[in-house]
Amino acid sequence: MKKLFYNGLLLLTMGLLLTQCKSKEPGSKQQKKMAIVISTLNNPWFVFLGEQAAAKAKELGYETKLFDSQNNSALESDHFDNIIVEGFDAILFNPTDADGSVANVKKAKAADIPVFCMDREINSLDAATSQILSDSYSGSVAIGKYFVQQLNKTGNYVELLGLVGDNNTWARSKGFHSVIDNYKDLKMVAQQSADFDRNKAMEVMESILQAHPNIDGVFCGNDAMAMGAYQALLSAGKADKVKVFGFDGADDVIAAINDNKVYATGMQFPLVMAQTAAVFADEYIKGKRDFPQKIPVAVEMVTKKNVQDYVAYGKK
């Protein structure tokens, strides 16, 4: 009975591998497939990124499948294993961790599946075929300058960081501090991670307000955290006294800037990153091999003065 079981398993595995090989044969008429792996679909910004990548891939003629890693590198690794077994032809990838995701990309590369990173970076110069990334540092320098102006160069402030394993978290923080740290009367009373998550940001901000009730500004590494911080300030009766700054260009923060609830955000362009990654993957599948290792996508600051020029996730 056991022998019969193993023989059956062997035949099933051979059949699966044969199917994969056929799908990769040059000139195969079987529809090719792109996988879209997103760090978390618990954030509307990443939902938009994933949906736009899938839409462009479909427009180019590919079957697509969206994977949600839930900010869990172990789940992300499982996704890559499944993608390799299922014989996808390319991966459009939004990593969970700059270091931890490298092994997954190398795993795909070893299986001859190209990976194109979107928005978030991995710390490897040769694992991914190309990385299309927001210029988070420069965007945060601009927000830092505006922050100084709005606080009149003095006051107490809080910084909410994103995921500590994500390079964007530190690029935004370093860009912001490259400006802020030049003003001795601006004092950071708390710096804490809220994992780019709205609910966690609200909880963190509530805790910080108990220890530091007198603050003047909050810089958040993304818009979800900005909205969480704002909600905590609103509950504490301080929403009209504390200036909140975000980063992303999400729909609720664009509306909040219009309503004078949030002071500024760094507008990223997820549509540009998603479509570029899909087009690059299509070109790779059709034979091109020469791609830039990294492509920076400029970030624009949105404030009350120019918010009418923008919509969620981009310009009008």
PDB file of C-alpha atoms in Angstrom:
ATOM      1  CA  MET A   1       0.000   0.000   0.000  1.00  0.00           C
ATOM      2  CA  LYS A   2       2.844   2.345   0.939  1.00  0.00           C
ATOM      3  CA  LYS A   3       4.666   1.545  -2.324  1.00  0.00           C
ATOM      4  CA  LEU A   4       1.506   2.272  -4.280  1.00  0.00           C
ATOM      5  CA  PHE A   5       1.166   5.642  -2.506  1.00  0.00           C
ATOM      6  CA  TYR A   6       4.748   6.698  -3.300  1.00  0.00           C
ATOM      7  CA  ASN A   7       4.427   5.591  -6.935  1.00  0.00           C
ATOM      8  CA  GLY A   8       1.311   7.742  -7.201  1.00  0.00           C
ATOM      9  CA  LEU A   9       3.067  10.693  -5.632  1.00  0.00           C
ATOM     10  CA  LEU A  10       6.000  10.312  -8.033  1.00  0.00           C
ATOM     11  CA  LEU A  11       3.697  10.268 -11.057  1.00  0.00           C
ATOM     12  CA  LEU A  12       1.876  13.362  -9.778  1.00  0.00           C
ATOM     13  CA  THR A  13       5.173  15.258  -9.282  1.00  0.00           C
ATOM     14  CA  MET A  14       6.442  14.269 -12.746  1.00  0.00           C
ATOM     15  CA  GLY A  15       3.185  15.364 -14.281  1.00  0.00           C
ATOM     16  CA  LEU A  16       3.403  18.737 -12.531  1.00  0.00           C
ATOM     17  CA  LEU A  17       6.992  19.297 -13.643  1.00  0.00           C
ATOM     18  CA  LEU A  18       6.097  18.301 -17.209  1.00  0.00           C
ATOM     19  CA  THR A  19       3.282  20.819 -17.212  1.00  0.00           C
ATOM     20  CA  GLN A  20       5.665  23.542 -16.007  1.00  0.00           C
ATOM     21  CA  CYS A  21       8.276  22.678 -18.628  1.00  0.00           C
ATOM     22  CA  LYS A  22       5.682  22.803 -21.387  1.00  0.00           C
ATOM     23  CA  SER A  23       4.549  26.228 -20.250  1.00  0.00           C
ATOM     24  CA  LYS A  24       8.112  27.547 -20.530  1.00  0.00           C
ATOM     25  CA  GLU A  25       8.868  26.060 -23.953  1.00  0.00           C
ATOM     26  CA  PRO A  26       9.701  28.777 -26.501  1.00  0.00           C
ATOM     27  CA  GLY A  27       6.702  29.478 -28.664  1.00  0.00           C
ATOM     28  CA  SER A  28       4.289  27.781 -26.254  1.00  0.00           C
ATOM     29  CA  LYS A  29       0.741  28.969 -26.881  1.00  0.00           C
ATOM     30  CA  GLN A  30      -0.214  28.551 -23.228  1.00  0.00           C
ATOM     31  CA  GLN A  31      -0.987  31.916 -21.631  1.00  0.00           C
ATOM     32  CA  LYS A  32       1.978  33.130 -19.598  1.00  0.00           C
ATOM     33  CA  LYS A  33       1.572  34.176 -15.977  1.00  0.00           C
ATOM     34  CA  MET A  34       2.758  36.984 -13.730  1.00  0.00           C
ATOM     35  CA  ALA A  35       2.570  36.759  -9.949  1.00  0.00           C
ATOM     36  CA  ILE A  36       2.065  39.944  -7.930  1.00  0.00           C
ATOM     37  CA  VAL A  37       3.336  39.603  -4.358  1.00  0.00           C
ATOM     38  CA  ILE A  38       2.354  42.490  -2.055  1.00  0.00           C
ATOM     39  CA  SER A  39       3.664  43.102   1.479  1.00  0.00           C
ATOM     40  CA  THR A  40       0.168  43.671   2.918  1.00  0.00           C
ATOM     41  CA  LEU A  41      -3.314  44.242   1.559  1.00  0.00           C
ATOM     42  CA  ASN A  42      -4.308  45.772   4.885  1.00  0.00           C
ATOM     43  CA  ASN A  43      -3.246  49.161   3.530  1.00  0.00           C
ATOM     44  CA  PRO A  44      -5.176  50.812   0.663  1.00  0.00           C
ATOM     45  CA  TRP A  45      -1.947  52.161  -0.848  1.00  0.00           C
ATOM     46  CA  PHE A  46      -0.594  48.642  -1.357  1.00  0.00           C
ATOM     47  CA  VAL A  47      -3.974  47.418  -2.597  1.00  0.00           C
ATOM     48  CA  PHE A  48      -3.768  50.111  -5.288  1.00  0.00           C
ATOM     49  CA  LEU A  49      -0.171  49.121  -6.137  1.00  0.00           C
ATOM     50  CA  GLY A  50      -1.112  45.447  -6.509  1.00  0.00           C
ATOM     51  CA  GLU A  51      -4.284  46.082  -8.481  1.00  0.00           C
ATOM     52  CA  GLN A  52      -2.515  48.417 -10.908  1.00  0.00           C
ATOM     53  CA  ALA A  53       0.334  45.938 -11.453  1.00  0.00           C
ATOM     54  CA  ALA A  54      -2.217  43.190 -12.155  1.00  0.00           C
ATOM     55  CA  ALA A  55      -4.232  45.445 -14.469  1.00  0.00           C
ATOM     56  CA  LYS A  56      -1.160  46.330 -16.559  1.00  0.00           C
ATOM     57  CA  ALA A  57      -0.036  42.697 -16.735  1.00  0.00           C
ATOM     58  CA  LYS A  58      -3.512  41.658 -17.908  1.00  0.00           C
ATOM     59  CA  GLU A  59      -3.493  44.452 -20.478  1.00  0.00           C
ATOM     60  CA  LEU A  60      -0.220  43.010 -21.792  1.00  0.00           C
ATOM     61  CA  GLY A  61      -1.854  39.607 -22.164  1.00  0.00           C
ATOM     62  CA  TYR A  62      -0.879  37.755 -18.988  1.00  0.00           C
ATOM     63  CA  GLU A  63      -2.758  35.663 -16.491  1.00  0.00           C
ATOM     64  CA  THR A  64      -2.201  37.155 -13.037  1.00  0.00           C
ATOM     65  CA  LYS A  65      -2.493  36.113  -9.414  1.00  0.00           C
ATOM     66  CA  LEU A  66      -2.229  38.429  -6.391  1.00  0.00           C
ATOM     67  CA  PHE A  67      -0.493  37.216  -3.201  1.00  0.00           C
ATOM     68  CA  ASP A  68      -0.832  38.988   0.186  1.00  0.00           C
ATOM     69  CA  SER A  69       2.203  38.473   2.453  1.00  0.00           C
ATOM     70  CA  GLN A  70       0.483  40.166   5.429  1.00  0.00           C
ATOM     71  CA  ASN A  71       3.833  41.741   6.369  1.00  0.00           C
ATOM     72  CA  ASN A  72       5.013  38.230   7.259  1.00  0.00           C
ATOM     73  CA  SER A  73       8.303  37.141   5.677  1.00  0.00           C
ATOM     74  CA  ALA A  74       7.556  33.453   6.349  1.00  0.00           C
ATOM     75  CA  LEU A  75       4.251  33.717   4.470  1.00  0.00           C
ATOM     76  CA  GLU A  76       6.074  35.593   1.714  1.00  0.00           C
ATOM     77  CA  SER A  77       8.518  32.655   1.439  1.00  0.00           C
ATOM     78  CA  ASP A  78       5.573  30.244   1.092  1.00  0.00           C
ATOM     79  CA  HIS A  79       4.181  32.408  -1.705  1.00  0.00           C
ATOM     80  CA  PHE A  80       7.479  32.205  -3.595  1.00  0.00           C
ATOM     81  CA  ASP A  81       7.548  28.414  -3.194  1.00  0.00           C
ATOM     82  CA  ASN A  82       4.050  28.169  -4.644  1.00  0.00           C
ATOM     83  CA  ILE A  83       4.865  30.586  -7.462  1.00  0.00           C
ATOM     84  CA  ILE A  84       7.860  28.479  -8.480  1.00  0.00           C
ATOM     85  CA  VAL A  85       5.887  25.212  -8.346  1.00  0.00           C
ATOM     86  CA  GLU A  86       3.017  26.746 -10.329  1.00  0.00           C
ATOM     87  CA  GLY A  87       5.431  27.860 -13.068  1.00  0.00           C
ATOM     88  CA  PHE A  88       4.870  31.618 -13.163  1.00  0.00           C
ATOM     89  CA  ASP A  89       6.935  33.498 -15.737  1.00  0.00           C
ATOM     90  CA  ALA A  90       7.680  36.664 -13.696  1.00  0.00           C
ATOM     91  CA  ILE A  91       7.101  38.177 -10.248  1.00  0.00           C
ATOM     92  CA  LEU A  92       6.121  41.784  -9.553  1.00  0.00           C
ATOM     93  CA  PHE A  93       7.252  42.124  -5.982  1.00  0.00           C
ATOM     94  CA  ASN A  94       6.629  44.452  -3.056  1.00  0.00           C
ATOM     95  CA  PRO A  95       8.939  43.023  -0.324  1.00  0.00           C
ATOM     96  CA  THR A  96       8.232  42.732   3.389  1.00  0.00           C
ATOM     97  CA  ASP A  97      11.846  43.102   4.526  1.00  0.00           C
ATOM     98  CA  ALA A  98      14.904  44.591   2.814  1.00  0.00           C
ATOM     99  CA  ASP A  99      17.199  41.835   4.113  1.00  0.00           C
ATOM    100  CA  GLY A 100      14.763  38.999   4.808  1.00  0.00           C
ATOM    101  CA  SER A 101      13.242  39.070   1.312  1.00  0.00           C
ATOM    102  CA  VAL A 102      16.566  38.632  -0.510  1.00  0.00           C
ATOM    103  CA  ALA A 103      16.528  34.831  -0.087  1.00  0.00           C
ATOM    104  CA  ASN A 104      13.082  34.645  -1.699  1.00  0.00           C
ATOM    105  CA  VAL A 105      14.197  36.656  -4.717  1.00  0.00           C
ATOM    106  CA  LYS A 106      17.313  34.495  -5.101  1.00  0.00           C
ATOM    107  CA  LYS A 107      15.111  31.401  -4.902  1.00  0.00           C
ATOM    108  CA  ALA A 108      13.026  32.685  -7.804  1.00  0.00           C
ATOM    109  CA  LYS A 109      16.125  33.658  -9.765  1.00  0.00           C
ATOM    110  CA  ALA A 110      17.524  30.120  -9.347  1.00  0.00           C
ATOM    111  CA  ALA A 111      14.238  28.850 -10.818  1.00  0.00           C
ATOM    112  CA  ASP A 112      14.734  31.205 -13.805  1.00  0.00           C
ATOM    113  CA  ILE A 113      11.878  33.492 -12.767  1.00  0.00           C
ATOM    114  CA  PRO A 114      12.723  37.227 -12.952  1.00  0.00           C
ATOM    115  CA  VAL A 115      11.678  39.477 -10.062  1.00  0.00           C
ATOM    116  CA  PHE A 116      10.873  43.178 -10.373  1.00  0.00           C
ATOM    117  CA  CYS A 117      10.645  45.050  -7.054  1.00  0.00           C
ATOM    118  CA  MET A 118       8.069  47.801  -6.627  1.00  0.00           C
ATOM    119  CA  ASP A 119       8.314  50.639  -4.086  1.00  0.00           C
ATOM    120  CA  ARG A 120      10.240  48.687  -1.454  1.00  0.00           C
ATOM    121  CA  GLU A 121      13.906  47.789  -1.864  1.00  0.00           C
ATOM    122  CA  ILE A 122      15.853  44.603  -1.151  1.00  0.00           C
ATOM    123  CA  ASN A 123      19.466  44.792  -0.035  1.00  0.00           C
ATOM    124  CA  SER A 124      20.995  43.033  -3.004  1.00  0.00           C
ATOM    125  CA  LEU A 125      22.352  44.447  -6.242  1.00  0.00           C
ATOM    126  CA  ASP A 126      22.047  41.296  -8.315  1.00  0.00           C
ATOM    127  CA  ALA A 127      19.099  39.229  -7.040  1.00  0.00           C
ATOM    128  CA  ALA A 128      16.205  41.186  -8.549  1.00  0.00           C
ATOM    129  CA  THR A 129      16.186  41.912 -12.280  1.00  0.00           C
ATOM    130  CA  SER A 130      15.263  45.530 -11.516  1.00  0.00           C
ATOM    131  CA  GLN A 131      13.955  47.634  -8.604  1.00  0.00           C
ATOM    132  CA  ILE A 132      11.572  50.537  -9.217  1.00  0.00           C
ATOM    133  CA  LEU A 133      11.603  52.604  -6.007  1.00  0.00           C
ATOM    134  CA  SER A 134      10.215  55.831  -4.574  1.00  0.00           C
ATOM    135  CA  ASP A 135      12.810  58.480  -3.764  1.00  0.00           C
ATOM    136  CA  SER A 136      11.778  58.473  -0.110  1.00  0.00           C
ATOM    137  CA  TYR A 137      14.823  60.364   1.155  1.00  0.00           C
ATOM    138  CA  SER A 138      14.341  63.432  -1.051  1.00  0.00           C
ATOM    139  CA  GLY A 139      10.594  63.427  -0.396  1.00  0.00           C
ATOM    140  CA  SER A 140      11.190  63.500   3.352  1.00  0.00           C
ATOM    141  CA  VAL A 141      13.743  66.301   3.048  1.00  0.00           C
ATOM    142  CA  ALA A 142      11.003  68.428   1.474  1.00  0.00           C
ATOM    143  CA  ILE A 143       8.548  67.509   4.237  1.00  0.00           C
ATOM    144  CA  GLY A 144      11.198  68.251   6.865  1.00  0.00           C
ATOM    145  CA  LYS A 145      11.646  71.777   5.519  1.00  0.00           C
ATOM    146  CA  TYR A 146       7.881  72.346   5.534  1.00  0.00           C
ATOM    147  CA  PHE A 147       7.642  70.888   9.045  1.00  0.00           C
ATOM    148  CA  VAL A 148      10.205  73.431  10.296  1.00  0.00           C
ATOM    149  CA  GLN A 149       8.239  76.287   8.739  1.00  0.00           C
ATOM    150  CA  GLN A 150       4.906  75.172  10.148  1.00  0.00           C
ATOM    151  CA  LEU A 151       6.286  74.750  13.675  1.00  0.00           C
ATOM    152  CA  ASN A 152       8.188  78.075  13.468  1.00  0.00           C
ATOM    153  CA  LYS A 153      11.457  76.268  14.241  1.00  0.00           C
ATOM    154  CA  THR A 154      10.466  75.403  17.808  1.00  0.00           C
ATOM    155  CA  GLY A 155       8.432  72.834  19.764  1.00  0.00           C
ATOM    156  CA  ASN A 156       8.151  69.203  20.785  1.00  0.00           C
ATOM    157  CA  TYR A 157       7.481  66.539  18.203  1.00  0.00           C
ATOM    158  CA  VAL A 158       6.938  62.794  17.766  1.00  0.00           C
ATOM    159  CA  GLU A 159       8.118  60.531  14.961  1.00  0.00           C
ATOM    160  CA  LEU A 160       6.231  57.343  14.066  1.00  0.00           C
ATOM    161  CA  LEU A 161       8.437  54.924  12.135  1.00  0.00           C
ATOM    162  CA  GLY A 162       7.290  52.208   9.734  1.00  0.00           C
ATOM    163  CA  LEU A 163       8.570  48.627   9.651  1.00  0.00           C
ATOM    164  CA  VAL A 164      12.105  48.612  11.019  1.00  0.00           C
ATOM    165  CA  GLY A 165      13.187  46.055   8.391  1.00  0.00           C
ATOM    166  CA  ASP A 166      12.099  48.225   5.464  1.00  0.00           C
ATOM    167  CA  ASN A 167      14.597  50.605   3.854  1.00  0.00           C
ATOM    168  CA  ASN A 168      11.845  53.140   3.157  1.00  0.00           C
ATOM    169  CA  THR A 169      11.352  53.531   6.904  1.00  0.00           C
ATOM    170  CA  TRP A 170      14.931  54.674   7.388  1.00  0.00           C
ATOM    171  CA  ALA A 171      15.216  56.644   4.140  1.00  0.00           C
ATOM    172  CA  ARG A 172      12.223  58.728   5.232  1.00  0.00           C
ATOM    173  CA  SER A 173      13.485  59.129   8.775  1.00  0.00           C
ATOM    174  CA  LYS A 174      17.000  60.094   7.661  1.00  0.00           C
ATOM    175  CA  GLY A 175      15.688  62.558   5.080  1.00  0.00           C
ATOM    176  CA  PHE A 176      13.453  64.180   7.694  1.00  0.00           C
ATOM    177  CA  HIS A 177      16.211  64.381  10.313  1.00  0.00           C
ATOM    178  CA  SER A 178      18.743  65.748   7.807  1.00  0.00           C
ATOM    179  CA  VAL A 179      16.680  68.946   8.087  1.00  0.00           C
ATOM    180  CA  ILE A 180      15.091  68.839  11.536  1.00  0.00           C
ATOM    181  CA  ASP A 181      18.261  68.109  13.469  1.00  0.00           C
ATOM    182  CA  ASN A 182      19.687  71.483  12.448  1.00  0.00           C
ATOM    183  CA  TYR A 183      17.136  73.262  14.670  1.00  0.00           C
ATOM    184  CA  LYS A 184      18.052  72.988  18.360  1.00  0.00           C
ATOM    185  CA  ASP A 185      14.665  74.261  19.542  1.00  0.00           C
ATOM    186  CA  LEU A 186      12.836  71.394  17.850  1.00  0.00           C
ATOM    187  CA  LYS A 187      12.867  68.533  20.357  1.00  0.00           C
ATOM    188  CA  MET A 188      11.906  64.938  19.508  1.00  0.00           C
ATOM    189  CA  VAL A 189      10.189  63.620  22.661  1.00  0.00           C
ATOM    190  CA  ALA A 190       9.363  60.169  21.240  1.00  0.00           C
ATOM    191  CA  GLN A 191      10.291  57.999  18.257  1.00  0.00           C
ATOM    192  CA  GLN A 192       8.504  54.681  17.932  1.00  0.00           C
ATOM    193  CA  SER A 193       7.598  52.130  15.254  1.00  0.00           C
ATOM    194  CA  ALA A 194       3.951  51.559  14.350  1.00  0.00           C
ATOM    195  CA  ASP A 195       4.729  49.163  11.449  1.00  0.00           C
ATOM    196  CA  PHE A 196       3.050  51.365   8.810  1.00  0.00           C
ATOM    197  CA  ASP A 197      -0.265  50.277  10.390  1.00  0.00           C
ATOM    198  CA  ARG A 198      -3.159  52.654  11.160  1.00  0.00           C
ATOM    199  CA  ASN A 199      -4.547  50.868  14.217  1.00  0.00           C
ATOM    200  CA  LYS A 200      -1.120  50.340  15.733  1.00  0.00           C
ATOM    201  CA  ALA A 201      -0.278  54.018  15.136  1.00  0.00           C
ATOM    202  CA  MET A 202      -3.400  55.052  17.026  1.00  0.00           C
ATOM    203  CA  GLU A 203      -2.446  52.824  19.972  1.00  0.00           C
ATOM    204  CA  VAL A 204       1.172  54.032  19.955  1.00  0.00           C
ATOM    205  CA  MET A 205       0.098  57.666  19.765  1.00  0.00           C
ATOM    206  CA  GLU A 206      -2.358  57.236  22.633  1.00  0.00           C
ATOM    207  CA  SER A 207       0.460  55.818  24.764  1.00  0.00           C
ATOM    208  CA  ILE A 208       2.881  58.585  23.792  1.00  0.00           C
ATOM    209  CA  LEU A 209       0.318  61.287  24.624  1.00  0.00           C
ATOM    210  CA  GLN A 210       0.037  59.951  28.153  1.00  0.00           C
ATOM    211  CA  ALA A 211       3.780  60.453  28.691  1.00  0.00           C
ATOM    212  CA  HIS A 212       4.110  63.599  26.557  1.00  0.00           C
ATOM    213  CA  PRO A 213       0.842  65.564  26.529  1.00  0.00           C
ATOM    214  CA  ASN A 214       2.466  68.743  25.203  1.00  0.00           C
ATOM    215  CA  ILE A 215       3.517  68.137  21.628  1.00  0.00           C
ATOM    216  CA  ASP A 216       3.295  70.366  18.577  1.00  0.00           C
ATOM    217  CA  GLY A 217       3.900  68.045  15.614  1.00  0.00           C
ATOM    218  CA  VAL A 218       3.921  64.409  14.470  1.00  0.00           C
ATOM    219  CA  PHE A 219       5.893  63.112  11.499  1.00  0.00           C
ATOM    220  CA  CYS A 220       4.630  59.726  10.294  1.00  0.00           C
ATOM    221  CA  GLY A 221       6.462  57.437   7.864  1.00  0.00           C
ATOM    222  CA  ASN A 222       3.260  56.746   5.947  1.00  0.00           C
ATOM    223  CA  ASP A 223      -0.291  58.009   5.585  1.00  0.00           C
ATOM    224  CA  ALA A 224      -1.957  55.091   7.369  1.00  0.00           C
ATOM    225  CA  MET A 225       0.000  55.983  10.507  1.00  0.00           C
ATOM    226  CA  ALA A 226      -0.796  59.679   9.998  1.00  0.00           C
ATOM    227  CA  MET A 227      -4.514  58.882  10.074  1.00  0.00           C
ATOM    228  CA  GLY A 228      -4.048  56.664  13.136  1.00  0.00           C
ATOM    229  CA  ALA A 229      -2.121  59.431  14.910  1.00  0.00           C
ATOM    230  CA  TYR A 230      -4.778  61.970  13.968  1.00  0.00           C
ATOM    231  CA  GLN A 231      -7.516  59.726  15.395  1.00  0.00           C
ATOM    232  CA  ALA A 232      -5.613  59.441  18.691  1.00  0.00           C
ATOM    233  CA  LEU A 233      -5.166  63.227  18.827  1.00  0.00           C
ATOM    234  CA  LEU A 234      -8.859  63.717  18.070  1.00  0.00           C
ATOM    235  CA  SER A 235      -9.841  61.384  20.915  1.00  0.00           C
ATOM    236  CA  ALA A 236      -7.498  63.290  23.255  1.00  0.00           C
ATOM    237  CA  GLY A 237      -8.963  66.661  22.225  1.00  0.00           C
ATOM    238  CA  LYS A 238      -5.666  67.786  20.697  1.00  0.00           C
ATOM    239  CA  ALA A 239      -6.357  67.458  16.973  1.00  0.00           C
ATOM    240  CA  ASP A 240      -6.504  71.236  16.467  1.00  0.00           C
ATOM    241  CA  LYS A 241      -3.257  71.844  18.391  1.00  0.00           C
ATOM    242  CA  VAL A 242      -0.894  69.240  16.893  1.00  0.00           C
ATOM    243  CA  LYS A 243       0.255  69.334  13.255  1.00  0.00           C
ATOM    244  CA  VAL A 244       0.334  65.904  11.567  1.00  0.00           C
ATOM    245  CA  PHE A 245       2.486  65.055   8.534  1.00  0.00           C
ATOM    246  CA  GLY A 246       2.311  61.831   6.511  1.00  0.00           C
ATOM    247  CA  PHE A 247       3.893  60.117   3.493  1.00  0.00           C
ATOM    248  CA  ASP A 248       2.235  58.203   0.588  1.00  0.00           C
ATOM    249  CA  GLY A 249      -0.526  60.237  -1.039  1.00  0.00           C
ATOM    250  CA  ALA A 250      -3.389  57.978   0.082  1.00  0.00           C
ATOM    251  CA  ASP A 251      -7.004  58.958  -0.567  1.00  0.00           C
ATOM    252  CA  ASP A 252      -7.987  59.648   3.057  1.00  0.00           C
ATOM    253  CA  VAL A 253      -4.964  61.890   3.654  1.00  0.00           C
ATOM    254  CA  ILE A 254      -5.598  63.898   0.480  1.00  0.00           C
ATOM    255  CA  ALA A 255      -9.112  64.472   1.856  1.00  0.00           C
ATOM    256  CA  ALA A 256      -7.674  65.234   5.319  1.00  0.00           C
ATOM    257  CA  ILE A 257      -5.332  67.890   3.871  1.00  0.00           C
ATOM    258  CA  ASN A 258      -8.352  69.485   2.189  1.00  0.00           C
ATOM    259  CA  ASP A 259     -10.125  69.485   5.562  1.00  0.00           C
ATOM    260  CA  ASN A 260      -7.101  70.933   7.454  1.00  0.00           C
ATOM    261  CA  LYS A 261      -6.678  67.745   9.490  1.00  0.00           C
ATOM    262  CA  VAL A 262      -3.261  66.768   8.064  1.00  0.00           C
ATOM    263  CA  TYR A 263      -0.646  69.345   7.032  1.00  0.00           C
ATOM    264  CA  ALA A 264       1.290  67.546   4.278  1.00  0.00           C
ATOM    265  CA  THR A 265       2.159  64.229   2.675  1.00  0.00           C
ATOM    266  CA  GLY A 266       4.788  62.957   0.268  1.00  0.00           C
ATOM    267  CA  MET A 267       2.975  61.917  -2.900  1.00  0.00           C
ATOM    268  CA  GLN A 268       4.385  58.705  -4.283  1.00  0.00           C
ATOM    269  CA  PHE A 269       3.345  57.390  -7.668  1.00  0.00           C
ATOM    270  CA  PRO A 270       2.373  53.707  -7.285  1.00  0.00           C
ATOM    271  CA  LEU A 271       0.783  53.640 -10.736  1.00  0.00           C
ATOM    272  CA  VAL A 272       4.141  54.525 -12.326  1.00  0.00           C
ATOM    273  CA  MET A 273       5.980  51.874 -10.301  1.00  0.00           C
ATOM    274  CA  ALA A 274       3.375  49.162 -10.940  1.00  0.00           C
ATOM    275  CA  GLN A 275       3.131  49.773 -14.668  1.00  0.00           C
ATOM    276  CA  THR A 276       6.914  50.052 -15.119  1.00  0.00           C
ATOM    277  CA  ALA A 277       7.426  46.729 -13.323  1.00  0.00           C
ATOM    278  CA  ALA A 278       4.813  44.995 -15.505  1.00  0.00           C
ATOM    279  CA  VAL A 279       6.255  46.422 -18.727  1.00  0.00           C
ATOM    280  CA  PHE A 280       9.791  45.394 -17.698  1.00  0.00           C
ATOM    281  CA  ALA A 281       8.571  41.863 -16.920  1.00  0.00           C
ATOM    282  CA  ASP A 282       6.866  41.665 -20.313  1.00  0.00           C
ATOM    283  CA  GLU A 283      10.067  42.812 -22.034  1.00  0.00           C
ATOM    284  CA  TYR A 284      12.082  40.221 -20.107  1.00  0.00           C
ATOM    285  CA  ILE A 285       9.734  37.406 -21.107  1.00  0.00           C
ATOM    286  CA  LYS A 286      10.063  38.535 -24.732  1.00  0.00           C
ATOM    287  CA  GLY A 287      13.864  38.334 -24.582  1.00  0.00           C
ATOM    288  CA  LYS A 288      15.281  41.606 -23.240  1.00  0.00           C
ATOM    289  CA  ARG A 289      17.929  41.175 -20.542  1.00  0.00           C
ATOM    290  CA  ASP A 290      19.447  44.625 -19.990  1.00  0.00           C
ATOM    291  CA  PHE A 291      17.567  46.494 -17.242  1.00  0.00           C
ATOM    292  CA  PRO A 292      18.639  49.261 -14.837  1.00  0.00           C
ATOM    293  CA  GLN A 293      19.269  47.800 -11.395  1.00  0.00           C
ATOM    294  CA  LYS A 294      17.419  50.655  -9.677  1.00  0.00           C
ATOM    295  CA  ILE A 295      15.035  53.322 -10.920  1.00  0.00           C
ATOM    296  CA  PRO A 296      14.130  56.150  -8.492  1.00  0.00           C
ATOM    297  CA  VAL A 297      10.632  57.622  -8.817  1.00  0.00           C
ATOM    298  CA  ALA A 298      10.374  61.227  -7.601  1.00  0.00           C
ATOM    299  CA  VAL A 299       8.126  62.085  -4.628  1.00  0.00           C
ATOM    300  CA  GLU A 300       6.170  65.373  -4.577  1.00  0.00           C
ATOM    301  CA  MET A 301       5.029  67.204  -1.446  1.00  0.00           C
ATOM    302  CA  VAL A 302       1.286  67.875  -1.164  1.00  0.00           C
ATOM    303  CA  THR A 303       0.013  70.656   1.111  1.00  0.00           C
ATOM    304  CA  LYS A 304      -3.111  72.761   1.434  1.00  0.00           C
ATOM    305  CA  LYS A 305      -1.665  75.103  -1.215  1.00  0.00           C
ATOM    306  CA  ASN A 306      -1.432  72.553  -4.023  1.00  0.00           C
ATOM    307  CA  VAL A 307      -3.752  69.705  -2.968  1.00  0.00           C
ATOM    308  CA  GLN A 308      -6.192  70.687  -5.713  1.00  0.00           C
ATOM    309  CA  ASP A 309      -3.623  69.415  -8.245  1.00  0.00           C
ATOM    310  CA  TYR A 310      -3.677  65.883  -6.829  1.00  0.00           C
ATOM    311  CA  VAL A 311      -5.962  62.924  -6.349  1.00  0.00           C
ATOM    312  CA  ALA A 312      -5.279  59.778  -4.365  1.00  0.00           C
ATOM    313  CA  TYR A 313      -2.045  58.113  -5.500  1.00  0.00           C
ATOM    314  CA  GLY A 314      -1.093  60.709  -8.107  1.00  0.00           C
ATOM    315  CA  LYS A 315      -1.680  63.938  -9.995  1.00  0.00           C
ATOM    316  CA  LYS A 316      -4.950  64.922 -11.631  1.00  0.00           C
TER     317      LYS A 316
END
